[in-house]
Amino acid sequence: MTEHEGRTQDEPVGASADSQSDDCGCGDACDVDTAAETPSGDGPTAVNARSRAEFGVPEMDCPSCAGKVESSVRRLDGIGDIDPQVTTGRLVVDYDPDRTNLGDIKSSIEGAGYAVDDEPSVRTVTLTVPDMDCPSCAGKVENALDTVPGVLEYDTRPTTGTAIVTITADTDPNDVVTAVENAGYEVTGTDADELDDADTDTDRTSVWRSTRALKTWVSGAFLAAGIATEWVFGIELVVATLLGVSITLPEMFYLVGAAVGGQEILRNGYYSARNRSLDIDLLMSTAIISAVTASLISPPTSLYFEAATLAFLFSVSELLERYSMDQTRNSLRELMDLSPDEATVRRDGTEQVVPVEAVEIGDVVVVKPGEKIPVDGTVLDGESAVNQAPITGESVPVDKAEGDEVYAGTVNEAGYLEVRVDSAAGDDTLSRIVSMVEDAQANKTEREQFVERFSGYYTPFMVVVALGVATIPPLVFGLDWVTWFVYGITMLVLACPCAFVISTPVSVVSGITSAARNGVLIKGGTHLEAMGAVEAIAIDKTGTLTKGELTVTDVVPLNGNTEDDVLRCARGLEMRSEHPIGEAIVAHADDNELDSRDVAGFESITGKGVRANLDGVPHYAGKPGLFEELDFHLDHVHITDPGDTLSADVQTLCDRQGCLNLVEDTIPRLQAEGKTVVLVGTEDELEGIVAVADEVRADARATVERLQSFGLSVVMLTGDNEGTARAIAEQVGVDDFRAGLLPEDKVTAVEGLLDEYESVAMVGDGINDAPALATATVGIAMGAAGTDTALETADIALMADDISKLPYLYELSHQANRVIRQNIWASLAIKAILAVGVPFGYVSVALAVLAGDAGMTLGVTGNAMRLARIRPDE
């Protein structure tokens, strides 16, 4: 992110380039409309993002006012998130400029009875610049944007070919487009409403059939003709004279080849010079012009062959780089193409096919077998198996029936479904995933920042070296100036750091998009790298290692009560409790169709249990400690029927016959089995025990063992007691566990692990475990599909409720770190080896271009693409 120098601290910010990132603070998953125009060719896809505007509404000074304003604006088509800020009297609105405009929003605010104090201060425009496919290109675009008055911030993304520009409200977006095009890059699409008539056709031919490719092939043909006439047939026929210098037939072929192949290079070099960007285009232009100029001003020196070779091979290198970047972009485009363009909506008793953008919340969408579900929603009618792999990465279709949630982009495998729309197009889970994957590229990792800083010194240094190589040996030592001039040109070729600079971002994009296709959302390259370097993983027990669905496993009646008696009391006590244990007890009693009891005076005893009057009698349900405080002797409890008369002998031996020692026997035994014990009774009598357990996931132990095989320490965190925690820990095979933890205790536990290990990941549900997730080096949320809070809280989200994705996540991240290191050091090593070989005559211009530029660009990209082959274990 680069900030324009003209901006001051006092300027209000209603939108910014990174307002669409995961940490924008907007309160919801950032609303970036990633609906894409699907290209018919192989070219890039235009990415249309929502714009954001901020209005001053000083009279909106209470929640009621905010509600009226929000309701009024919400009626407009194309409105995304609305954030009424009562304390500051500001209204921030995300909107689709293709469906509404600033004037309509202002009118809606005024229509609610509130004056708009000022116009929106800033807005965001997203430009599609497909030819901006390398850091050098991005640098020229950034230099051009710096010259546009009103540009506050910009975020150039070569990996997707987009530029997100924040401008003042009175800045004409056409000025931004013109500046980018003046830098030599065509803008094929924009989300600005003022540019509706602009050419947004993004259908492009294949890289290998493009105009530049055709010029490259023609250039190669002339180069081959020159080689054939000079070296095969030995023709030295003079065919022309230029500036008094004779030009032979082979040299003419070389000149034409250099002119045709170098046209795009010289054009880009001109824009680089105009934008004061010392990049590869300027260096190659300098090399080609220098070779031709030297041949013309110092005959019989002939460097036309070198000029033609440089023009042809560098053009081939650029085509290879474009092809490699398109392959990288395809991984993101595949995510965008998951969502269908049309939906069948039932309105006024009839079915009609409409664009997905026209579907409104509350509409009923009909999805037939084999069709993609176009929206996030709830099944109203029908049953089917739905393939959720595009969202959650689940390999097996999930059965859906009335009341179940479904997601846009998933596939209805068999049955007929009617779905109520819960999220507008662009606000659905798939759109948020694509948005976050796009925004993840803007968050540069430490390695990326280092590489960019290094390249800023590398290129000027290499240019100085090239000048030294070309001039010092001839001037100081009297060596052949032609030879050393060619060596200097070769060093200029090696001055380009492109392969080095893209080595990290292509790996990050490949890793993040590959993870997204497998149901793992990584919200930035920083988190990808951090996950690959963790030494320990803290895992919350409930809902992660276990299913998070408590069930009653045991009912032990005491003092002559029956199981039904105990359950009736427990049900009455827990009916008004919101605790999962209480809900499990109530559900079990309902399944047994037990009668209800009259409940009054319900009271929750924090951390211990509950109290209520059942049929007028005070009852308690809770931990054993609660009943010890009530002076019950838990080491001596009768389980006999009170109707039986015990003989004196039995009464004497009651410790062994007809009695239980709950403290030393029953409670520890149940807890050792991983069960939570709830005692039920009155103030005078203990009526029974209810044991509740959370079933361990079938794949929990295999997951823990796989993580341990990577050398990671796995620690379980739980609020359960020591006995229950130990039982679960033994079942799943974790290295260590921490029991009896409140949410703040989990934070302390994570901090303790960070003292012990350099890097720690925390896995939880993204809501209750939010503080611990934020404390850990990497926070991972389980089952985040359709859950805004989990998507926002965690650094990484497992979209399905599937713990088995953890080993895949670590392996992918670990391999990504390895690939990034390989790319960085390999590109540096190749450059260094070639540079050392130049003065000794071992490295020609052709080898420098093929190996140092084209070869390394293909190499680092291909190496990065290997990450897509890593798959979760089925």
mmCIF file of C-alpha atoms in Angstrom, residues 58-322:
data_model
loop_
_atom_site.group_PDB
_atom_site.id
_atom_site.type_symbol
_atom_site.label_atom_id
_atom_site.label_comp_id
_atom_site.label_asym_id
_atom_site.label_seq_id
_atom_site.Cartn_x
_atom_site.Cartn_y
_atom_site.Cartn_z
ATOM 1 C CA PRO A 58 -25.077 15.300 11.962
ATOM 2 C CA GLU A 59 -28.725 14.904 13.028
ATOM 3 C CA MET A 60 -28.382 11.098 13.189
ATOM 4 C CA ASP A 61 -27.586 11.103 16.898
ATOM 5 C CA CYS A 62 -29.439 8.109 18.340
ATOM 6 C CA PRO A 63 -30.015 4.423 17.499
ATOM 7 C CA SER A 64 -33.576 5.216 16.397
ATOM 8 C CA CYS A 65 -32.289 7.803 13.934
ATOM 9 C CA ALA A 66 -29.692 5.381 12.666
ATOM 10 C CA GLY A 67 -32.364 2.747 12.120
ATOM 11 C CA LYS A 68 -34.497 5.100 10.026
ATOM 12 C CA VAL A 69 -31.565 6.182 7.882
ATOM 13 C CA GLU A 70 -30.391 2.615 7.390
ATOM 14 C CA SER A 71 -33.889 1.407 6.435
ATOM 15 C CA SER A 72 -34.245 4.181 3.891
ATOM 16 C CA VAL A 73 -30.891 3.545 2.241
ATOM 17 C CA ARG A 74 -31.397 -0.219 2.350
ATOM 18 C CA ARG A 75 -34.313 0.093 -0.084
ATOM 19 C CA LEU A 76 -31.915 1.046 -2.870
ATOM 20 C CA ASP A 77 -30.693 -1.622 -5.242
ATOM 21 C CA GLY A 78 -27.039 -2.614 -4.948
ATOM 22 C CA ILE A 79 -26.507 -1.595 -1.322
ATOM 23 C CA GLY A 80 -24.083 -3.698 0.715
ATOM 24 C CA ASP A 81 -22.973 -2.993 4.260
ATOM 25 C CA ILE A 82 -24.309 0.131 5.992
ATOM 26 C CA ASP A 83 -22.498 1.436 9.062
ATOM 27 C CA PRO A 84 -24.347 4.283 10.821
ATOM 28 C CA GLN A 85 -21.923 5.840 13.314
ATOM 29 C CA VAL A 86 -24.150 7.647 15.793
ATOM 30 C CA THR A 87 -21.343 9.026 17.935
ATOM 31 C CA THR A 88 -19.716 10.812 15.006
ATOM 32 C CA GLY A 89 -22.767 11.475 12.852
ATOM 33 C CA ARG A 90 -21.254 9.619 9.903
ATOM 34 C CA LEU A 91 -22.802 7.041 7.580
ATOM 35 C CA VAL A 92 -20.524 4.636 5.706
ATOM 36 C CA VAL A 93 -22.171 2.834 2.800
ATOM 37 C CA ASP A 94 -20.846 0.041 0.586
ATOM 38 C CA TYR A 95 -22.605 0.061 -2.759
ATOM 39 C CA ASP A 96 -22.463 -1.350 -6.267
ATOM 40 C CA PRO A 97 -21.944 1.620 -8.633
ATOM 41 C CA ASP A 98 -23.453 -0.381 -11.491
ATOM 42 C CA ARG A 99 -26.798 -0.470 -9.639
ATOM 43 C CA THR A 100 -26.952 2.796 -7.714
ATOM 44 C CA ASN A 101 -25.035 6.050 -7.349
ATOM 45 C CA LEU A 102 -24.026 8.629 -4.759
ATOM 46 C CA GLY A 103 -26.907 10.926 -5.596
ATOM 47 C CA ASP A 104 -29.500 8.219 -4.932
ATOM 48 C CA ILE A 105 -27.911 7.376 -1.584
ATOM 49 C CA LYS A 106 -27.893 11.037 -0.563
ATOM 50 C CA SER A 107 -31.559 11.372 -1.601
ATOM 51 C CA SER A 108 -32.480 8.319 0.476
ATOM 52 C CA ILE A 109 -30.802 9.800 3.551
ATOM 53 C CA GLU A 110 -32.663 13.060 3.043
ATOM 54 C CA GLY A 111 -35.864 11.102 2.394
ATOM 55 C CA ALA A 112 -35.569 9.685 5.904
ATOM 56 C CA GLY A 113 -35.681 13.268 7.207
ATOM 57 C CA TYR A 114 -31.977 13.882 7.774
ATOM 58 C CA ALA A 115 -29.826 16.498 6.116
ATOM 59 C CA VAL A 116 -26.532 15.465 4.541
ATOM 60 C CA ASP A 117 -23.874 17.814 5.845
ATOM 61 C CA ASP A 118 -21.358 17.176 3.104
ATOM 62 C CA GLU A 119 -20.666 15.036 0.113
ATOM 63 C CA PRO A 120 -18.745 11.777 0.547
ATOM 64 C CA SER A 121 -15.118 12.582 1.219
ATOM 65 C CA VAL A 122 -13.554 9.710 -0.672
ATOM 66 C CA ARG A 123 -14.430 6.790 -2.886
ATOM 67 C CA THR A 124 -12.709 3.675 -4.145
ATOM 68 C CA VAL A 125 -12.328 2.708 -7.803
ATOM 69 C CA THR A 126 -11.113 -0.701 -8.960
ATOM 70 C CA LEU A 127 -9.379 -0.853 -12.329
ATOM 71 C CA THR A 128 -8.689 -3.974 -14.357
ATOM 72 C CA VAL A 129 -5.206 -3.713 -15.858
ATOM 73 C CA PRO A 130 -4.425 -7.169 -17.300
ATOM 74 C CA ASP A 131 -1.041 -6.181 -18.753
ATOM 75 C CA MET A 132 0.198 -5.150 -15.301
ATOM 76 C CA ASP A 133 1.564 -8.580 -14.515
ATOM 77 C CA CYS A 134 4.869 -7.970 -12.755
ATOM 78 C CA PRO A 135 6.268 -5.751 -9.996
ATOM 79 C CA SER A 136 8.030 -3.610 -12.596
ATOM 80 C CA CYS A 137 4.713 -2.931 -14.336
ATOM 81 C CA ALA A 138 3.078 -2.143 -11.005
ATOM 82 C CA GLY A 139 5.831 0.352 -10.244
ATOM 83 C CA LYS A 140 5.117 2.285 -13.445
ATOM 84 C CA VAL A 141 1.401 2.339 -12.708
ATOM 85 C CA GLU A 142 2.082 3.595 -9.187
ATOM 86 C CA ASN A 143 4.386 6.342 -10.481
ATOM 87 C CA ALA A 144 1.643 7.412 -12.896
ATOM 88 C CA LEU A 145 -0.997 7.461 -10.149
ATOM 89 C CA ASP A 146 1.253 9.661 -8.030
ATOM 90 C CA THR A 147 0.823 12.410 -10.621
ATOM 91 C CA VAL A 148 -3.000 12.472 -10.442
ATOM 92 C CA PRO A 149 -4.416 15.156 -8.110
ATOM 93 C CA GLY A 150 -7.013 13.667 -5.769
ATOM 94 C CA VAL A 151 -5.486 10.195 -5.564
ATOM 95 C CA LEU A 152 -5.139 9.385 -1.864
ATOM 96 C CA GLU A 153 -4.101 5.748 -1.836
ATOM 97 C CA TYR A 154 -3.617 2.885 -4.236
ATOM 98 C CA ASP A 155 -3.036 -0.828 -4.095
ATOM 99 C CA THR A 156 -1.611 -2.456 -7.217
ATOM 100 C CA ARG A 157 -2.005 -6.229 -7.496
ATOM 101 C CA PRO A 158 0.003 -7.730 -10.379
ATOM 102 C CA THR A 159 -1.092 -11.251 -9.520
ATOM 103 C CA THR A 160 -4.700 -10.378 -10.402
ATOM 104 C CA GLY A 161 -4.048 -7.476 -12.763
ATOM 105 C CA THR A 162 -6.076 -4.992 -10.732
ATOM 106 C CA ALA A 163 -5.438 -1.634 -9.121
ATOM 107 C CA ILE A 164 -7.612 -0.362 -6.270
ATOM 108 C CA VAL A 165 -7.428 3.414 -6.124
ATOM 109 C CA THR A 166 -8.870 5.670 -3.411
ATOM 110 C CA ILE A 167 -9.719 9.151 -4.688
ATOM 111 C CA THR A 168 -11.470 12.240 -3.382
ATOM 112 C CA ALA A 169 -15.148 12.489 -4.231
ATOM 113 C CA ASP A 170 -14.574 15.324 -6.698
ATOM 114 C CA THR A 171 -11.849 13.487 -8.618
ATOM 115 C CA ASP A 172 -12.866 12.235 -12.040
ATOM 116 C CA PRO A 173 -12.128 8.481 -12.328
ATOM 117 C CA ASN A 174 -11.412 9.083 -16.017
ATOM 118 C CA ASP A 175 -8.303 10.998 -14.923
ATOM 119 C CA VAL A 176 -7.136 7.903 -13.064
ATOM 120 C CA VAL A 177 -7.764 5.701 -16.100
ATOM 121 C CA THR A 178 -5.972 8.157 -18.378
ATOM 122 C CA ALA A 179 -2.931 8.234 -16.101
ATOM 123 C CA VAL A 180 -2.672 4.442 -16.101
ATOM 124 C CA GLU A 181 -3.052 4.267 -19.865
ATOM 125 C CA ASN A 182 -0.451 7.002 -20.291
ATOM 126 C CA ALA A 183 1.894 4.731 -18.385
ATOM 127 C CA GLY A 184 1.444 2.239 -21.197
ATOM 128 C CA TYR A 185 -1.186 -0.080 -19.710
ATOM 129 C CA GLU A 186 -4.675 -0.555 -21.084
ATOM 130 C CA VAL A 187 -7.542 -0.379 -18.588
ATOM 131 C CA THR A 188 -10.074 -2.959 -19.750
ATOM 132 C CA GLY A 189 -12.605 -2.539 -16.956
ATOM 133 C CA THR A 190 -13.583 -0.359 -14.029
ATOM 134 C CA ASP A 191 -16.284 -0.298 -11.384
ATOM 135 C CA ALA A 192 -16.701 3.492 -11.522
ATOM 136 C CA ASP A 193 -20.268 4.503 -12.321
ATOM 137 C CA GLU A 194 -19.049 7.446 -14.426
ATOM 138 C CA LEU A 195 -17.402 4.958 -16.759
ATOM 139 C CA ASP A 196 -20.393 2.817 -17.600
ATOM 140 C CA ASP A 197 -19.776 3.440 -21.272
ATOM 141 C CA ALA A 198 -16.154 2.430 -21.022
ATOM 142 C CA ASP A 199 -14.933 -0.616 -22.833
ATOM 143 C CA THR A 200 -15.132 -3.393 -20.283
ATOM 144 C CA ASP A 201 -14.708 -6.271 -22.699
ATOM 145 C CA THR A 202 -12.142 -8.499 -21.123
ATOM 146 C CA ASP A 203 -12.284 -11.332 -23.643
ATOM 147 C CA ARG A 204 -8.750 -11.803 -24.833
ATOM 148 C CA THR A 205 -7.035 -14.188 -27.146
ATOM 149 C CA SER A 206 -4.426 -16.610 -25.942
ATOM 150 C CA VAL A 207 -1.082 -15.144 -24.928
ATOM 151 C CA TRP A 208 0.518 -17.069 -27.779
ATOM 152 C CA ARG A 209 -1.866 -15.591 -30.382
ATOM 153 C CA SER A 210 -1.812 -12.003 -29.111
ATOM 154 C CA THR A 211 -0.529 -9.055 -31.134
ATOM 155 C CA ARG A 212 2.741 -9.054 -29.243
ATOM 156 C CA ALA A 213 3.147 -12.774 -29.857
ATOM 157 C CA LEU A 214 2.660 -12.282 -33.598
ATOM 158 C CA LYS A 215 5.301 -9.536 -33.629
ATOM 159 C CA THR A 216 7.603 -11.815 -31.657
ATOM 160 C CA TRP A 217 7.235 -14.659 -34.153
ATOM 161 C CA VAL A 218 7.888 -12.284 -37.062
ATOM 162 C CA SER A 219 10.954 -10.988 -35.233
ATOM 163 C CA GLY A 220 12.152 -14.553 -34.728
ATOM 164 C CA ALA A 221 11.655 -15.309 -38.404
ATOM 165 C CA PHE A 222 13.836 -12.344 -39.427
ATOM 166 C CA LEU A 223 16.450 -13.343 -36.839
ATOM 167 C CA ALA A 224 16.477 -16.897 -38.231
ATOM 168 C CA ALA A 225 16.743 -15.523 -41.785
ATOM 169 C CA GLY A 226 19.710 -13.392 -40.779
ATOM 170 C CA ILE A 227 21.455 -16.352 -39.139
ATOM 171 C CA ALA A 228 20.810 -18.513 -42.209
ATOM 172 C CA THR A 229 22.100 -15.976 -44.739
ATOM 173 C CA GLU A 230 25.190 -15.118 -42.670
ATOM 174 C CA TRP A 231 26.264 -18.406 -41.120
ATOM 175 C CA VAL A 232 24.773 -21.016 -43.457
ATOM 176 C CA PHE A 233 24.938 -19.415 -46.897
ATOM 177 C CA GLY A 234 27.682 -16.862 -46.179
ATOM 178 C CA ILE A 235 25.896 -14.047 -48.031
ATOM 179 C CA GLU A 236 27.451 -10.632 -47.360
ATOM 180 C CA LEU A 237 25.552 -8.650 -50.002
ATOM 181 C CA VAL A 238 25.209 -4.928 -49.180
ATOM 182 C CA VAL A 239 21.547 -3.983 -49.612
ATOM 183 C CA ALA A 240 21.320 -0.518 -48.036
ATOM 184 C CA THR A 241 23.213 2.399 -46.558
ATOM 185 C CA LEU A 242 22.141 4.046 -43.312
ATOM 186 C CA LEU A 243 23.870 7.213 -42.061
ATOM 187 C CA GLY A 244 26.743 6.428 -44.389
ATOM 188 C CA VAL A 245 27.135 2.897 -43.013
ATOM 189 C CA SER A 246 26.690 -0.068 -45.333
ATOM 190 C CA ILE A 247 24.088 -2.638 -44.302
ATOM 191 C CA THR A 248 24.450 -6.207 -45.524
ATOM 192 C CA LEU A 249 21.528 -8.563 -46.154
ATOM 193 C CA PRO A 250 22.010 -10.497 -42.856
ATOM 194 C CA GLU A 251 22.323 -7.203 -40.990
ATOM 195 C CA MET A 252 19.133 -5.953 -42.618
ATOM 196 C CA PHE A 253 17.317 -9.070 -41.433
ATOM 197 C CA TYR A 254 18.684 -8.459 -37.922
ATOM 198 C CA LEU A 255 17.629 -4.813 -37.988
ATOM 199 C CA VAL A 256 14.091 -5.613 -39.097
ATOM 200 C CA GLY A 257 13.895 -8.358 -36.484
ATOM 201 C CA ALA A 258 15.089 -5.942 -33.787
ATOM 202 C CA ALA A 259 12.618 -3.293 -34.943
ATOM 203 C CA VAL A 260 9.609 -5.631 -35.007
ATOM 204 C CA GLY A 261 10.445 -7.503 -31.814
ATOM 205 C CA GLY A 262 11.625 -4.402 -30.005
ATOM 206 C CA GLN A 263 8.600 -2.221 -30.794
ATOM 207 C CA GLU A 264 6.731 -3.139 -27.589
ATOM 208 C CA ILE A 265 9.956 -3.082 -25.573
ATOM 209 C CA LEU A 266 10.856 0.431 -26.733
ATOM 210 C CA ARG A 267 7.276 1.620 -26.203
ATOM 211 C CA ASN A 268 7.288 0.350 -22.624
ATOM 212 C CA GLY A 269 10.774 1.707 -22.125
ATOM 213 C CA TYR A 270 9.549 5.145 -23.145
ATOM 214 C CA TYR A 271 6.784 5.003 -20.543
ATOM 215 C CA SER A 272 9.280 3.794 -17.953
ATOM 216 C CA ALA A 273 11.547 6.741 -18.669
ATOM 217 C CA ARG A 274 8.625 9.160 -18.581
ATOM 218 C CA ASN A 275 7.530 7.763 -15.221
ATOM 219 C CA ARG A 276 11.096 7.663 -13.879
ATOM 220 C CA SER A 277 10.960 3.900 -13.361
ATOM 221 C CA LEU A 278 14.264 2.035 -13.621
ATOM 222 C CA ASP A 279 12.793 -1.291 -14.710
ATOM 223 C CA ILE A 280 13.462 -4.103 -17.154
ATOM 224 C CA ASP A 281 11.731 -2.365 -20.072
ATOM 225 C CA LEU A 282 13.970 0.678 -19.728
ATOM 226 C CA LEU A 283 17.068 -1.507 -19.342
ATOM 227 C CA MET A 284 16.240 -3.630 -22.397
ATOM 228 C CA SER A 285 15.390 -0.565 -24.458
ATOM 229 C CA THR A 286 18.728 0.945 -23.474
ATOM 230 C CA ALA A 287 20.533 -2.254 -24.422
ATOM 231 C CA ILE A 288 18.850 -2.548 -27.849
ATOM 232 C CA ILE A 289 19.330 1.121 -28.723
ATOM 233 C CA SER A 290 22.940 1.007 -27.524
ATOM 234 C CA ALA A 291 23.719 -2.034 -29.677
ATOM 235 C CA VAL A 292 22.237 -0.470 -32.831
ATOM 236 C CA THR A 293 23.791 2.933 -32.123
ATOM 237 C CA ALA A 294 27.245 1.452 -31.559
ATOM 238 C CA SER A 295 26.977 -0.390 -34.880
ATOM 239 C CA LEU A 296 26.067 2.799 -36.742
ATOM 240 C CA ILE A 297 28.611 5.167 -35.215
ATOM 241 C CA SER A 298 31.561 2.801 -35.110
ATOM 242 C CA PRO A 299 31.750 0.646 -38.213
ATOM 243 C CA PRO A 300 32.814 -2.045 -38.920
ATOM 244 C CA THR A 301 31.482 -2.968 -35.464
ATOM 245 C CA SER A 302 28.273 -4.954 -35.957
ATOM 246 C CA LEU A 303 25.996 -5.589 -33.006
ATOM 247 C CA TYR A 304 22.783 -5.948 -35.009
ATOM 248 C CA PHE A 305 22.683 -9.663 -34.208
ATOM 249 C CA GLU A 306 22.856 -8.928 -30.476
ATOM 250 C CA ALA A 307 20.080 -6.325 -30.828
ATOM 251 C CA ALA A 308 17.824 -8.740 -32.721
ATOM 252 C CA THR A 309 18.577 -11.594 -30.333
ATOM 253 C CA LEU A 310 17.816 -9.394 -27.353
ATOM 254 C CA ALA A 311 14.549 -8.118 -28.852
ATOM 255 C CA PHE A 312 13.310 -11.570 -29.824
ATOM 256 C CA LEU A 313 14.325 -13.487 -26.714
ATOM 257 C CA PHE A 314 13.153 -10.793 -24.316
ATOM 258 C CA SER A 315 9.783 -10.690 -26.111
ATOM 259 C CA VAL A 316 9.578 -14.452 -25.713
ATOM 260 C CA SER A 317 10.470 -13.990 -22.044
ATOM 261 C CA GLU A 318 7.670 -11.452 -21.621
ATOM 262 C CA LEU A 319 5.192 -13.837 -23.249
ATOM 263 C CA LEU A 320 6.314 -16.620 -20.929
ATOM 264 C CA GLU A 321 5.931 -14.306 -17.951
ATOM 265 C CA ARG A 322 2.432 -13.335 -19.107
#
